[in-house]
Amino acid sequence: MTEDRGPAKKPPMRDVLAEAAFGLFMERGFERTTVDDIVARAGVGRRSFFRYFPSKEDAVFPDHERCLADMTAFLEAAGDGDPVDTVCDAARLVLRMYAVNPEFSVQRYRLTREVPGLRTYELSVVRRYERTLAGYLERRGAGTRDDALRAEVIAASVVAAHNNGLRSWLRSGGEGDAGAEVDRALELVRTVWGRAARLPAVSAREDEVIVMVAAKGAPMWRVVQRIESALGKD
């Protein structure tokens, strides 16, 4: 005797509309698809569409609002560890969102490359992630006048590194390990900006002293590079 589980639960209307929209974008093209086409396929009225999506562009990126909320919550709950490590881990939430559905992510990437308006919209989404990371870094700053600048630069570095690895994976058609690509790129950010970069571990003989002069505004990666270069000489 089989158990009667009742009717299957309907997917959220936001997901129904997003699926209908993206299916039409792939079939007809983004520009040739209207909101009326989308609601007709979803079986709802125009008002329902605009209740969830302000524009067609928003329907191409339905998961970013959720991911941004997850990132904000993650940063708010973060402990007192290295802030650079924390924002790198936060960036991985975006990767996880893409990796859940590789086929959709690859198709969206290709569609976005074909439609200038979608590329512009995507840049605005990326900027929102960047501002969220920068805000956290500034709050974790040392209370100096350069905190805001440092936060912006590190956040931009994290986003650029993450996107480099992510797009490499997307261009491959979603083949291989997306996490490995992104981790490799983010490790460079850690090396340049993390606490280990600011406090390099130096092993020197007791009778060996290294004196280095650097300009006041020299970036930390340059200082570390010069120290490592000096230590490497015989």
PDB file of C-alpha atoms in Angstrom:
ATOM      1  CA  MET A   1       0.000   0.000   0.000  1.00  0.00           C
ATOM      2  CA  THR A   2       1.504   3.310  -1.040  1.00  0.00           C
ATOM      3  CA  GLU A   3       1.340   6.409   1.097  1.00  0.00           C
ATOM      4  CA  ASP A   4      -0.716   9.276  -0.260  1.00  0.00           C
ATOM      5  CA  ARG A   5       1.521  12.318   0.016  1.00  0.00           C
ATOM      6  CA  GLY A   6      -0.998  14.696  -1.513  1.00  0.00           C
ATOM      7  CA  PRO A   7      -0.430  17.080  -4.439  1.00  0.00           C
ATOM      8  CA  ALA A   8       3.123  18.177  -5.216  1.00  0.00           C
ATOM      9  CA  LYS A   9       4.087  21.532  -3.764  1.00  0.00           C
ATOM     10  CA  LYS A  10       4.064  24.285  -6.359  1.00  0.00           C
ATOM     11  CA  PRO A  11       7.327  26.177  -6.929  1.00  0.00           C
ATOM     12  CA  PRO A  12       7.398  29.827  -5.800  1.00  0.00           C
ATOM     13  CA  MET A  13       5.914  32.239  -8.340  1.00  0.00           C
ATOM     14  CA  ARG A  14       9.242  34.094  -8.558  1.00  0.00           C
ATOM     15  CA  ASP A  15      10.914  30.882  -9.757  1.00  0.00           C
ATOM     16  CA  VAL A  16       8.078  30.132 -12.191  1.00  0.00           C
ATOM     17  CA  LEU A  17       8.414  33.566 -13.771  1.00  0.00           C
ATOM     18  CA  ALA A  18      12.207  33.382 -13.920  1.00  0.00           C
ATOM     19  CA  GLU A  19      12.092  29.974 -15.591  1.00  0.00           C
ATOM     20  CA  ALA A  20       9.502  31.142 -18.129  1.00  0.00           C
ATOM     21  CA  ALA A  21      11.498  34.276 -18.881  1.00  0.00           C
ATOM     22  CA  PHE A  22      14.813  32.536 -19.335  1.00  0.00           C
ATOM     23  CA  GLY A  23      13.296  29.826 -21.520  1.00  0.00           C
ATOM     24  CA  LEU A  24      11.923  32.488 -23.846  1.00  0.00           C
ATOM     25  CA  PHE A  25      15.183  34.434 -23.836  1.00  0.00           C
ATOM     26  CA  MET A  26      16.997  31.321 -25.023  1.00  0.00           C
ATOM     27  CA  GLU A  27      14.373  30.509 -27.662  1.00  0.00           C
ATOM     28  CA  ARG A  28      13.638  33.951 -29.100  1.00  0.00           C
ATOM     29  CA  GLY A  29      16.409  36.161 -27.833  1.00  0.00           C
ATOM     30  CA  PHE A  30      16.288  38.712 -25.055  1.00  0.00           C
ATOM     31  CA  GLU A  31      15.267  41.709 -27.145  1.00  0.00           C
ATOM     32  CA  ARG A  32      12.452  39.870 -28.927  1.00  0.00           C
ATOM     33  CA  THR A  33      10.872  38.624 -25.709  1.00  0.00           C
ATOM     34  CA  THR A  34       8.311  40.896 -24.043  1.00  0.00           C
ATOM     35  CA  VAL A  35       6.906  40.869 -20.536  1.00  0.00           C
ATOM     36  CA  ASP A  36       3.562  39.873 -22.082  1.00  0.00           C
ATOM     37  CA  ASP A  37       5.263  36.812 -23.603  1.00  0.00           C
ATOM     38  CA  ILE A  38       6.691  35.859 -20.214  1.00  0.00           C
ATOM     39  CA  VAL A  39       3.449  36.149 -18.256  1.00  0.00           C
ATOM     40  CA  ALA A  40       1.562  34.284 -20.989  1.00  0.00           C
ATOM     41  CA  ARG A  41       3.946  31.345 -20.673  1.00  0.00           C
ATOM     42  CA  ALA A  42       3.815  31.473 -16.868  1.00  0.00           C
ATOM     43  CA  GLY A  43       0.028  31.729 -16.913  1.00  0.00           C
ATOM     44  CA  VAL A  44      -0.217  34.887 -14.807  1.00  0.00           C
ATOM     45  CA  GLY A  45      -0.910  38.586 -15.314  1.00  0.00           C
ATOM     46  CA  ARG A  46       1.541  41.448 -15.870  1.00  0.00           C
ATOM     47  CA  ARG A  47       1.028  42.661 -12.324  1.00  0.00           C
ATOM     48  CA  SER A  48       2.443  39.401 -11.013  1.00  0.00           C
ATOM     49  CA  PHE A  49       5.616  39.838 -13.039  1.00  0.00           C
ATOM     50  CA  PHE A  50       6.300  43.354 -11.784  1.00  0.00           C
ATOM     51  CA  ARG A  51       5.582  42.293  -8.222  1.00  0.00           C
ATOM     52  CA  TYR A  52       8.741  40.163  -8.372  1.00  0.00           C
ATOM     53  CA  PHE A  53      10.875  41.781 -11.085  1.00  0.00           C
ATOM     54  CA  PRO A  54      11.155  45.498 -11.879  1.00  0.00           C
ATOM     55  CA  SER A  55      12.429  44.686 -15.391  1.00  0.00           C
ATOM     56  CA  LYS A  56      13.295  41.909 -17.834  1.00  0.00           C
ATOM     57  CA  GLU A  57      16.940  42.252 -16.827  1.00  0.00           C
ATOM     58  CA  ASP A  58      16.098  41.383 -13.218  1.00  0.00           C
ATOM     59  CA  ALA A  59      14.502  38.138 -14.402  1.00  0.00           C
ATOM     60  CA  VAL A  60      17.847  37.033 -15.872  1.00  0.00           C
ATOM     61  CA  PHE A  61      19.485  37.309 -12.443  1.00  0.00           C
ATOM     62  CA  PRO A  62      16.766  36.090 -10.046  1.00  0.00           C
ATOM     63  CA  ASP A  63      19.162  34.492  -7.568  1.00  0.00           C
ATOM     64  CA  HIS A  64      21.455  37.446  -6.868  1.00  0.00           C
ATOM     65  CA  GLU A  65      19.141  39.158  -4.367  1.00  0.00           C
ATOM     66  CA  ARG A  66      19.110  36.000  -2.266  1.00  0.00           C
ATOM     67  CA  CYS A  67      22.865  35.600  -2.557  1.00  0.00           C
ATOM     68  CA  LEU A  68      23.464  39.219  -1.562  1.00  0.00           C
ATOM     69  CA  ALA A  69      21.277  38.706   1.515  1.00  0.00           C
ATOM     70  CA  ASP A  70      23.235  35.541   2.370  1.00  0.00           C
ATOM     71  CA  MET A  71      26.522  37.417   1.999  1.00  0.00           C
ATOM     72  CA  THR A  72      25.321  40.244   4.240  1.00  0.00           C
ATOM     73  CA  ALA A  73      24.228  37.771   6.919  1.00  0.00           C
ATOM     74  CA  PHE A  74      27.521  35.885   6.642  1.00  0.00           C
ATOM     75  CA  LEU A  75      29.565  39.048   7.165  1.00  0.00           C
ATOM     76  CA  GLU A  76      27.394  40.173  10.083  1.00  0.00           C
ATOM     77  CA  ALA A  77      27.947  36.826  11.811  1.00  0.00           C
ATOM     78  CA  ALA A  78      31.701  36.688  11.123  1.00  0.00           C
ATOM     79  CA  GLY A  79      34.059  36.534  14.076  1.00  0.00           C
ATOM     80  CA  ASP A  80      37.314  38.362  14.751  1.00  0.00           C
ATOM     81  CA  GLY A  81      39.443  36.484  12.238  1.00  0.00           C
ATOM     82  CA  ASP A  82      41.392  38.024   9.386  1.00  0.00           C
ATOM     83  CA  PRO A  83      38.933  40.339   7.565  1.00  0.00           C
ATOM     84  CA  VAL A  84      40.559  39.487   4.232  1.00  0.00           C
ATOM     85  CA  ASP A  85      39.966  35.781   4.837  1.00  0.00           C
ATOM     86  CA  THR A  86      36.363  36.593   5.720  1.00  0.00           C
ATOM     87  CA  VAL A  87      35.596  38.531   2.542  1.00  0.00           C
ATOM     88  CA  CYS A  88      37.262  35.814   0.447  1.00  0.00           C
ATOM     89  CA  ASP A  89      34.989  33.252   2.103  1.00  0.00           C
ATOM     90  CA  ALA A  90      32.005  35.538   1.503  1.00  0.00           C
ATOM     91  CA  ALA A  91      32.853  35.707  -2.201  1.00  0.00           C
ATOM     92  CA  ARG A  92      32.647  31.917  -2.361  1.00  0.00           C
ATOM     93  CA  LEU A  93      28.926  32.200  -1.626  1.00  0.00           C
ATOM     94  CA  VAL A  94      28.535  33.679  -5.108  1.00  0.00           C
ATOM     95  CA  LEU A  95      30.507  30.807  -6.587  1.00  0.00           C
ATOM     96  CA  ARG A  96      28.287  28.310  -4.775  1.00  0.00           C
ATOM     97  CA  MET A  97      25.217  29.969  -6.282  1.00  0.00           C
ATOM     98  CA  TYR A  98      26.613  29.511  -9.799  1.00  0.00           C
ATOM     99  CA  ALA A  99      27.832  25.963  -9.173  1.00  0.00           C
ATOM    100  CA  VAL A 100      24.406  24.719  -8.011  1.00  0.00           C
ATOM    101  CA  ASN A 101      23.146  24.758 -11.604  1.00  0.00           C
ATOM    102  CA  PRO A 102      26.107  24.747 -14.024  1.00  0.00           C
ATOM    103  CA  GLU A 103      23.983  24.406 -17.168  1.00  0.00           C
ATOM    104  CA  PHE A 104      21.855  27.459 -16.332  1.00  0.00           C
ATOM    105  CA  SER A 105      24.918  29.443 -15.255  1.00  0.00           C
ATOM    106  CA  VAL A 106      26.756  28.751 -18.513  1.00  0.00           C
ATOM    107  CA  GLN A 107      23.687  29.621 -20.616  1.00  0.00           C
ATOM    108  CA  ARG A 108      23.194  32.862 -18.699  1.00  0.00           C
ATOM    109  CA  TYR A 109      26.860  33.749 -19.118  1.00  0.00           C
ATOM    110  CA  ARG A 110      26.590  33.293 -22.887  1.00  0.00           C
ATOM    111  CA  LEU A 111      23.351  35.267 -23.066  1.00  0.00           C
ATOM    112  CA  THR A 112      24.875  38.090 -21.045  1.00  0.00           C
ATOM    113  CA  ARG A 113      27.854  38.270 -23.400  1.00  0.00           C
ATOM    114  CA  GLU A 114      25.468  38.713 -26.345  1.00  0.00           C
ATOM    115  CA  VAL A 115      23.263  41.477 -24.901  1.00  0.00           C
ATOM    116  CA  PRO A 116      24.955  44.803 -24.018  1.00  0.00           C
ATOM    117  CA  GLY A 117      22.114  45.777 -21.679  1.00  0.00           C
ATOM    118  CA  LEU A 118      22.603  42.612 -19.662  1.00  0.00           C
ATOM    119  CA  ARG A 119      26.337  43.235 -19.382  1.00  0.00           C
ATOM    120  CA  THR A 120      25.595  46.681 -17.979  1.00  0.00           C
ATOM    121  CA  TYR A 121      23.076  45.236 -15.551  1.00  0.00           C
ATOM    122  CA  GLU A 122      25.549  42.559 -14.466  1.00  0.00           C
ATOM    123  CA  LEU A 123      28.141  45.237 -13.674  1.00  0.00           C
ATOM    124  CA  SER A 124      25.625  46.937 -11.381  1.00  0.00           C
ATOM    125  CA  VAL A 125      25.053  43.636  -9.579  1.00  0.00           C
ATOM    126  CA  VAL A 126      28.793  43.073  -9.183  1.00  0.00           C
ATOM    127  CA  ARG A 127      29.146  46.582  -7.781  1.00  0.00           C
ATOM    128  CA  ARG A 128      26.577  45.795  -5.086  1.00  0.00           C
ATOM    129  CA  TYR A 129      28.636  42.796  -3.958  1.00  0.00           C
ATOM    130  CA  GLU A 130      31.738  44.956  -3.962  1.00  0.00           C
ATOM    131  CA  ARG A 131      30.095  47.647  -1.817  1.00  0.00           C
ATOM    132  CA  THR A 132      28.922  45.015   0.661  1.00  0.00           C
ATOM    133  CA  LEU A 133      32.443  43.617   1.053  1.00  0.00           C
ATOM    134  CA  ALA A 134      33.967  47.103   1.288  1.00  0.00           C
ATOM    135  CA  GLY A 135      31.502  48.123   3.973  1.00  0.00           C
ATOM    136  CA  TYR A 136      32.487  45.161   6.116  1.00  0.00           C
ATOM    137  CA  LEU A 137      36.205  45.800   5.625  1.00  0.00           C
ATOM    138  CA  GLU A 138      35.846  49.452   6.540  1.00  0.00           C
ATOM    139  CA  ARG A 139      34.008  48.536   9.745  1.00  0.00           C
ATOM    140  CA  ARG A 140      36.883  46.190  10.590  1.00  0.00           C
ATOM    141  CA  GLY A 141      39.479  48.869   9.861  1.00  0.00           C
ATOM    142  CA  ALA A 142      42.114  50.212  12.224  1.00  0.00           C
ATOM    143  CA  GLY A 143      40.503  53.621  12.598  1.00  0.00           C
ATOM    144  CA  THR A 144      42.842  55.410  10.201  1.00  0.00           C
ATOM    145  CA  ARG A 145      41.973  57.842   7.434  1.00  0.00           C
ATOM    146  CA  ASP A 146      42.926  55.235   4.826  1.00  0.00           C
ATOM    147  CA  ASP A 147      40.412  52.637   6.046  1.00  0.00           C
ATOM    148  CA  ALA A 148      37.829  53.502   3.378  1.00  0.00           C
ATOM    149  CA  LEU A 149      40.411  53.483   0.584  1.00  0.00           C
ATOM    150  CA  ARG A 150      41.940  50.218   1.753  1.00  0.00           C
ATOM    151  CA  ALA A 151      38.482  48.638   2.026  1.00  0.00           C
ATOM    152  CA  GLU A 152      37.553  49.668  -1.523  1.00  0.00           C
ATOM    153  CA  VAL A 153      40.834  48.393  -2.968  1.00  0.00           C
ATOM    154  CA  ILE A 154      40.676  45.028  -1.186  1.00  0.00           C
ATOM    155  CA  ALA A 155      36.993  44.524  -2.041  1.00  0.00           C
ATOM    156  CA  ALA A 156      37.710  45.292  -5.702  1.00  0.00           C
ATOM    157  CA  SER A 157      40.608  42.809  -5.610  1.00  0.00           C
ATOM    158  CA  VAL A 158      38.407  40.083  -4.130  1.00  0.00           C
ATOM    159  CA  VAL A 159      35.675  40.618  -6.711  1.00  0.00           C
ATOM    160  CA  ALA A 160      38.162  40.722  -9.599  1.00  0.00           C
ATOM    161  CA  ALA A 161      39.900  37.546  -8.430  1.00  0.00           C
ATOM    162  CA  HIS A 162      36.616  35.713  -7.866  1.00  0.00           C
ATOM    163  CA  ASN A 163      35.231  36.748 -11.258  1.00  0.00           C
ATOM    164  CA  ASN A 164      38.440  35.767 -13.022  1.00  0.00           C
ATOM    165  CA  GLY A 165      38.178  32.211 -11.705  1.00  0.00           C
ATOM    166  CA  LEU A 166      34.410  32.029 -12.183  1.00  0.00           C
ATOM    167  CA  ARG A 167      34.505  33.243 -15.793  1.00  0.00           C
ATOM    168  CA  SER A 168      37.301  30.857 -16.640  1.00  0.00           C
ATOM    169  CA  TRP A 169      35.027  28.036 -15.480  1.00  0.00           C
ATOM    170  CA  LEU A 170      32.010  29.440 -17.343  1.00  0.00           C
ATOM    171  CA  ARG A 171      33.984  29.839 -20.573  1.00  0.00           C
ATOM    172  CA  SER A 172      34.927  26.161 -20.328  1.00  0.00           C
ATOM    173  CA  GLY A 173      31.236  25.273 -20.410  1.00  0.00           C
ATOM    174  CA  GLY A 174      31.130  24.494 -16.688  1.00  0.00           C
ATOM    175  CA  GLU A 175      33.722  21.753 -16.961  1.00  0.00           C
ATOM    176  CA  GLY A 176      36.232  21.065 -14.215  1.00  0.00           C
ATOM    177  CA  ASP A 177      36.377  22.320 -10.659  1.00  0.00           C
ATOM    178  CA  ALA A 178      35.021  25.858 -10.355  1.00  0.00           C
ATOM    179  CA  GLY A 179      36.128  26.029  -6.733  1.00  0.00           C
ATOM    180  CA  ALA A 180      39.747  25.312  -7.609  1.00  0.00           C
ATOM    181  CA  GLU A 181      39.818  28.136 -10.174  1.00  0.00           C
ATOM    182  CA  VAL A 182      38.352  30.648  -7.741  1.00  0.00           C
ATOM    183  CA  ASP A 183      40.482  29.492  -4.796  1.00  0.00           C
ATOM    184  CA  ARG A 184      43.641  29.914  -6.840  1.00  0.00           C
ATOM    185  CA  ALA A 185      42.672  33.479  -7.705  1.00  0.00           C
ATOM    186  CA  LEU A 186      41.611  34.380  -4.159  1.00  0.00           C
ATOM    187  CA  GLU A 187      44.847  33.013  -2.733  1.00  0.00           C
ATOM    188  CA  LEU A 188      46.642  35.832  -4.533  1.00  0.00           C
ATOM    189  CA  VAL A 189      44.449  38.336  -2.688  1.00  0.00           C
ATOM    190  CA  ARG A 190      45.284  36.689   0.633  1.00  0.00           C
ATOM    191  CA  THR A 191      48.974  36.771  -0.184  1.00  0.00           C
ATOM    192  CA  VAL A 192      48.925  40.490  -0.980  1.00  0.00           C
ATOM    193  CA  TRP A 193      46.423  41.822   1.569  1.00  0.00           C
ATOM    194  CA  GLY A 194      45.997  39.244   4.347  1.00  0.00           C
ATOM    195  CA  ARG A 195      47.521  39.413   7.818  1.00  0.00           C
ATOM    196  CA  ALA A 196      50.311  37.084   6.753  1.00  0.00           C
ATOM    197  CA  ALA A 197      51.339  39.670   4.157  1.00  0.00           C
ATOM    198  CA  ARG A 198      51.323  42.478   6.712  1.00  0.00           C
ATOM    199  CA  LEU A 199      53.293  40.441   9.242  1.00  0.00           C
ATOM    200  CA  PRO A 200      55.626  38.249   7.194  1.00  0.00           C
ATOM    201  CA  ALA A 201      57.350  35.407   8.978  1.00  0.00           C
ATOM    202  CA  VAL A 202      61.086  35.978   8.596  1.00  0.00           C
ATOM    203  CA  SER A 203      63.725  33.467   9.552  1.00  0.00           C
ATOM    204  CA  ALA A 204      67.149  35.056   9.789  1.00  0.00           C
ATOM    205  CA  ARG A 205      70.407  34.229  11.491  1.00  0.00           C
ATOM    206  CA  GLU A 206      71.095  36.041  14.754  1.00  0.00           C
ATOM    207  CA  ASP A 207      74.029  37.859  13.196  1.00  0.00           C
ATOM    208  CA  GLU A 208      72.038  38.941  10.124  1.00  0.00           C
ATOM    209  CA  VAL A 209      70.240  42.268  10.084  1.00  0.00           C
ATOM    210  CA  ILE A 210      68.230  43.595   7.170  1.00  0.00           C
ATOM    211  CA  VAL A 211      67.465  47.293   6.891  1.00  0.00           C
ATOM    212  CA  MET A 212      64.996  48.406   4.252  1.00  0.00           C
ATOM    213  CA  VAL A 213      63.749  51.882   3.424  1.00  0.00           C
ATOM    214  CA  ALA A 214      60.362  52.261   1.741  1.00  0.00           C
ATOM    215  CA  ALA A 215      58.319  55.269   0.768  1.00  0.00           C
ATOM    216  CA  LYS A 216      55.547  56.137   3.206  1.00  0.00           C
ATOM    217  CA  GLY A 217      52.811  55.364   0.706  1.00  0.00           C
ATOM    218  CA  ALA A 218      54.372  52.194  -0.710  1.00  0.00           C
ATOM    219  CA  PRO A 219      51.832  49.342  -1.053  1.00  0.00           C
ATOM    220  CA  MET A 220      52.314  46.431   1.337  1.00  0.00           C
ATOM    221  CA  TRP A 221      52.799  43.917  -1.456  1.00  0.00           C
ATOM    222  CA  ARG A 222      55.789  45.938  -2.676  1.00  0.00           C
ATOM    223  CA  VAL A 223      57.297  46.068   0.822  1.00  0.00           C
ATOM    224  CA  VAL A 224      56.885  42.316   1.268  1.00  0.00           C
ATOM    225  CA  GLN A 225      58.338  41.696  -2.194  1.00  0.00           C
ATOM    226  CA  ARG A 226      61.460  43.703  -1.347  1.00  0.00           C
ATOM    227  CA  ILE A 227      61.909  41.918   1.999  1.00  0.00           C
ATOM    228  CA  GLU A 228      61.605  38.526   0.345  1.00  0.00           C
ATOM    229  CA  SER A 229      64.050  39.593  -2.352  1.00  0.00           C
ATOM    230  CA  ALA A 230      66.582  40.715   0.255  1.00  0.00           C
ATOM    231  CA  LEU A 231      66.263  37.470   2.210  1.00  0.00           C
ATOM    232  CA  GLY A 232      66.752  35.437  -0.926  1.00  0.00           C
ATOM    233  CA  LYS A 233      70.182  36.911  -1.642  1.00  0.00           C
ATOM    234  CA  ASP A 234      73.350  35.175  -0.469  1.00  0.00           C
TER     235      ASP A 234
END
